[in-house]
Tab-separated table of C-alpha atoms in Angstrom:
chain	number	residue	atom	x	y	z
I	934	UNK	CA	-31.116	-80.820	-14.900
I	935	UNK	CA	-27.449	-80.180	-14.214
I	936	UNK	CA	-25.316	-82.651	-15.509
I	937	UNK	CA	-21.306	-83.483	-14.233
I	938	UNK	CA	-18.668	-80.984	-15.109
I	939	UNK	CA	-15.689	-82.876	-16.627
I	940	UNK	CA	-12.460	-80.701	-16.090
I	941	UNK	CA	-10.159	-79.286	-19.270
I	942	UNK	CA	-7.185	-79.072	-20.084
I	943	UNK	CA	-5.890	-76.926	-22.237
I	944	UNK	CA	-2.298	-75.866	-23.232
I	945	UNK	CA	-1.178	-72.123	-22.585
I	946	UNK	CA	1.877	-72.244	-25.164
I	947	UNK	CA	4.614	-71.551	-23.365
I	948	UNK	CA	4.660	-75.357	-21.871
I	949	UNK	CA	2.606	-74.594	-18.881
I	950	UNK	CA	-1.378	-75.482	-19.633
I	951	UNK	CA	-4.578	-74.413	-17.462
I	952	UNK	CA	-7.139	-76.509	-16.179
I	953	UNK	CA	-11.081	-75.550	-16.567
I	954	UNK	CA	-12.991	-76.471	-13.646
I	955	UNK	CA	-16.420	-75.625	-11.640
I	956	UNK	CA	-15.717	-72.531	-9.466
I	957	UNK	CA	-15.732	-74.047	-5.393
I	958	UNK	CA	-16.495	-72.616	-2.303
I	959	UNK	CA	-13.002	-72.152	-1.258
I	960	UNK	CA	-12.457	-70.107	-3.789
I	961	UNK	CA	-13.068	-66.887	-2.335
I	962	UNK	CA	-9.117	-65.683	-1.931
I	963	UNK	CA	-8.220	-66.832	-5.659
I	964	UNK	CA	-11.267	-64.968	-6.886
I	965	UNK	CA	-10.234	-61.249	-5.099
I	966	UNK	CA	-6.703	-62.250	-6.246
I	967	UNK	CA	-8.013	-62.891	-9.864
I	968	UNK	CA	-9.637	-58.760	-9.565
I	969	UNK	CA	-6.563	-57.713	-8.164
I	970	UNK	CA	-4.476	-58.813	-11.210
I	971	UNK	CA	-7.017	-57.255	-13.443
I	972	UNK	CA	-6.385	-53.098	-14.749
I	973	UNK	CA	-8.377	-50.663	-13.890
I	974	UNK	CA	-9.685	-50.577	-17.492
I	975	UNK	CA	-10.236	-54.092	-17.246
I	976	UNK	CA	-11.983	-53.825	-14.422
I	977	UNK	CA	-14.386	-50.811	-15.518
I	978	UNK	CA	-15.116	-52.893	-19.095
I	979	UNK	CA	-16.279	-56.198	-16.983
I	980	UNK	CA	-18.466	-54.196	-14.259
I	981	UNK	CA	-19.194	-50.994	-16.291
I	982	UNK	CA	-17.820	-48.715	-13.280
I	983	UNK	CA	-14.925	-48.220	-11.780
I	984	UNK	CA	-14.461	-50.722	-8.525
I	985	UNK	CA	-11.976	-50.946	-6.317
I	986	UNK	CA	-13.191	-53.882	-3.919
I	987	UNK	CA	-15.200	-56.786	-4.963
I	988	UNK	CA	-18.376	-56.486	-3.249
I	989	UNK	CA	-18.646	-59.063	-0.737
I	990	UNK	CA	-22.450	-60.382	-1.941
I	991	UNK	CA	-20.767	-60.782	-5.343
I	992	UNK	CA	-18.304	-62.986	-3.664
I	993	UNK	CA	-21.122	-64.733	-2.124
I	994	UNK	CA	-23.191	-65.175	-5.262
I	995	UNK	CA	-20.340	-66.549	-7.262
I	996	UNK	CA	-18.582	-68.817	-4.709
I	997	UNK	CA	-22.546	-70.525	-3.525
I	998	UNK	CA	-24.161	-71.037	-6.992
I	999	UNK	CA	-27.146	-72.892	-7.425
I	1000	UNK	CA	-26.121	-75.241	-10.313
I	1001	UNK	CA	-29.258	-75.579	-11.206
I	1002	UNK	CA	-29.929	-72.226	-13.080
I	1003	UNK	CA	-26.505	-71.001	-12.075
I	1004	UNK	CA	-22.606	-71.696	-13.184
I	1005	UNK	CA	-19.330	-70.639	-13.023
I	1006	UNK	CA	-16.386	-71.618	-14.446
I	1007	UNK	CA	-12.508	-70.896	-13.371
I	1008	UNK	CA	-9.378	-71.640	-15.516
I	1009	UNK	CA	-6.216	-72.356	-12.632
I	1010	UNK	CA	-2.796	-72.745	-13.236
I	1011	UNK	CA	-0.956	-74.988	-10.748
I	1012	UNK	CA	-4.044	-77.117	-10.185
I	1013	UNK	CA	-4.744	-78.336	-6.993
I	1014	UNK	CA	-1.443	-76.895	-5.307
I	1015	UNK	CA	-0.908	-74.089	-2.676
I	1016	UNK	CA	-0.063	-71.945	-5.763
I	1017	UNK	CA	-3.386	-72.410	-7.426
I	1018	UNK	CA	-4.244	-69.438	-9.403
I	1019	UNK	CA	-7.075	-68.593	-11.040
I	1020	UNK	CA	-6.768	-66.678	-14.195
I	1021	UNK	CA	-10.280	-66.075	-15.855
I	1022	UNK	CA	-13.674	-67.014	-14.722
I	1023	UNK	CA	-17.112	-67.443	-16.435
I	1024	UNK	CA	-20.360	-67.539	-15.167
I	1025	UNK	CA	-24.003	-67.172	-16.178
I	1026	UNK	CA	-27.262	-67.277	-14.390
I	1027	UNK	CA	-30.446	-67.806	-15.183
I	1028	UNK	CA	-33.387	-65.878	-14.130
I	1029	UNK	CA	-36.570	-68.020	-12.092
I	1030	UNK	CA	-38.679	-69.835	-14.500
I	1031	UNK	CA	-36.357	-68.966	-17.833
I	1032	UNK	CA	-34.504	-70.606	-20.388
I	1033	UNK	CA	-32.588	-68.035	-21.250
I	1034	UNK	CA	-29.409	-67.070	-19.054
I	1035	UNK	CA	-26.817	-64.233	-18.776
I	1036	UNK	CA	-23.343	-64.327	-18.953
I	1037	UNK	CA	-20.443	-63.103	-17.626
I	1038	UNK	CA	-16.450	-62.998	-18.190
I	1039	UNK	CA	-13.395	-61.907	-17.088
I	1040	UNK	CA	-9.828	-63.268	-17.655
I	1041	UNK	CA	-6.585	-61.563	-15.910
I	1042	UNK	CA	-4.542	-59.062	-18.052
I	1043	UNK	CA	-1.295	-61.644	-17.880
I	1044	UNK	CA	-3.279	-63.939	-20.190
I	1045	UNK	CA	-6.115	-62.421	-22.698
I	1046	UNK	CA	-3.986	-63.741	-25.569
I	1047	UNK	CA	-3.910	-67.152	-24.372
I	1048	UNK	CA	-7.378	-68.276	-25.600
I	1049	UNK	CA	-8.679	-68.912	-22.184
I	1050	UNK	CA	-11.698	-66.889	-22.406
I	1051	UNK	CA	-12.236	-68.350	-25.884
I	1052	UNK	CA	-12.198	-72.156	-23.789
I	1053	UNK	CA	-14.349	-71.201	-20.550
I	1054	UNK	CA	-17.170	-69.559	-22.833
I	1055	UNK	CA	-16.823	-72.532	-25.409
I	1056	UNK	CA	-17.312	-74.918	-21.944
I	1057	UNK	CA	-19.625	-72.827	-20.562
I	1058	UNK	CA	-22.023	-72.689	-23.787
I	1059	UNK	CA	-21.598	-76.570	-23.333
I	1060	UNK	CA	-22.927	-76.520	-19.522
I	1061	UNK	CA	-25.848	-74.377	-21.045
I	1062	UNK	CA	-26.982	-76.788	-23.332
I	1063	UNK	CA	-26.094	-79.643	-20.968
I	1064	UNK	CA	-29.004	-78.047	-18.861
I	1065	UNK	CA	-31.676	-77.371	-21.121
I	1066	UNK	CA	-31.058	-73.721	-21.552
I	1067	UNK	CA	-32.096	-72.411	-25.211
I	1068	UNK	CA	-30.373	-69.101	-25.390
I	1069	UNK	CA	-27.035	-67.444	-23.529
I	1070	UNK	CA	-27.220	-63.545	-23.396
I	1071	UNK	CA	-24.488	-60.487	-22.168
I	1072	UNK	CA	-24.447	-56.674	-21.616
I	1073	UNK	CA	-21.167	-55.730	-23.330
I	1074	UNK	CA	-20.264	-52.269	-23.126
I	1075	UNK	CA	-19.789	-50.694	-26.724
I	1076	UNK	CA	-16.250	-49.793	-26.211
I	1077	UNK	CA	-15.186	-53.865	-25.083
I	1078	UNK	CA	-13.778	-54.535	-28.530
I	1079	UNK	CA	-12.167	-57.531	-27.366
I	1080	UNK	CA	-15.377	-58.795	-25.952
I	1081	UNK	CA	-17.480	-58.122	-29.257
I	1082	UNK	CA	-14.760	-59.670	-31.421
I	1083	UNK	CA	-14.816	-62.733	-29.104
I	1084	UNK	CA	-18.632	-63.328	-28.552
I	1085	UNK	CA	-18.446	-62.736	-32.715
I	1086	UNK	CA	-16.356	-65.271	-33.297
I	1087	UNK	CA	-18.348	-67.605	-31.164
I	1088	UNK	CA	-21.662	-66.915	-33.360
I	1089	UNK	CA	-23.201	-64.479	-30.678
I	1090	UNK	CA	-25.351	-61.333	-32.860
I	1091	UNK	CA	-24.907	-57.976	-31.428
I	1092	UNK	CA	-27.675	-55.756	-30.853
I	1093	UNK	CA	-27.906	-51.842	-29.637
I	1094	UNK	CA	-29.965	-51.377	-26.252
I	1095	UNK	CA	-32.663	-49.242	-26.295
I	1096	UNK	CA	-30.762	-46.716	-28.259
I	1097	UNK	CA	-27.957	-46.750	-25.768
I	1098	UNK	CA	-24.863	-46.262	-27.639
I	1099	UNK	CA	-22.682	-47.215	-24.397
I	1100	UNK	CA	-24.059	-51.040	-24.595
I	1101	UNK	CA	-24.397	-54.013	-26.498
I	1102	UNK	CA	-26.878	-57.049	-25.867
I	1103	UNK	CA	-24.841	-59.905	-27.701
I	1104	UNK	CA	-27.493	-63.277	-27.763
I	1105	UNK	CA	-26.762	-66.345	-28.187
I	1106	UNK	CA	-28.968	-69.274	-29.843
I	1107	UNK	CA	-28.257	-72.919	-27.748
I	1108	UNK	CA	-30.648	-74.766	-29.042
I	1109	UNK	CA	-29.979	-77.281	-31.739
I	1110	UNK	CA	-30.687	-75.812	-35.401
């Protein structure tokens, strides 16, 4: 099912651009550095606790990803340089014998106005597709205005969990209409 990534490029508007590219397995140091950059807030708004540490089986999920039901995305600066930094990542995953996956995002405080998160869940919706999938779905916490306004904006609906005012399921429809 999974098809070739093709990287992007996309401008950051200050004359510097980012590439968009699969996540690798030597990836592992850009990825803590990535959390590292991000606030505490930010932090507690992508994971819905506070964290310190990246859990190392996260680490291992995200950097060995079965691309058949799984993906993640990274946007770099300095591509393919010893100064290679990743500045947002986006991933979803798809539960055994589903076509429906989850997703996830985060993008370092330095550059949530640059559109980046906009491009790696535009490219990531794409891979979804690509691969069959007929609907993209996310836990956003009720309070992630930024998140809500974004999956908005990219036709996700918004529904309440359960009756639990501290979460949003946003959905997705992928297939073609």
């Amino acid at each position: 099912m999974s098809t070739p990534f093709t990287n992007q490029s996309y401008a950051l508007g200050n004359g510097n651009s980012y590439l968009i590219r699969p996540i690798q397995a030597n990836d592992k140091e850009r990825i803590i550095g990535l959390f590292n950059h991000l606030s505490p807030e930010s932090r507690y708004l992508r994971f819905a606790h506070a964290i310190s540490k990246l859990p190392d089986d996260f680490l291992e999920d995200i950097l060995h990803l079965d691309y058949e039901t799984e993906m993640a995305l990274v946007a770099v600066i300095h591509p393919q340089t010893e100064s290679e930094e990743i500045i947002g990542i986006s991933r979803y995953v798809t539960p055994p014998n589903q076509s429906i996956c989850e997703f996830s995002l985060s993008v370092s405080d330095s550059y949530t106005t640059h559109g980046i998160g906009t491009h790696l869940m535009l490219d990531l919706i794409g891979h979804a597709k690509k691969n069959g999938l007929l609907e993209m779905v996310g836990y956003v916490l009720s309070g992630n205005s930024k998140m809500l306004h974004l999956v908005s904006d990219l036709g996700f609906k918004a529904f309440t969990i359960n009756d639990d005012p501290d979460f949003k399921t946003v959905s997705l429809s992928l297939s073609e209409e």
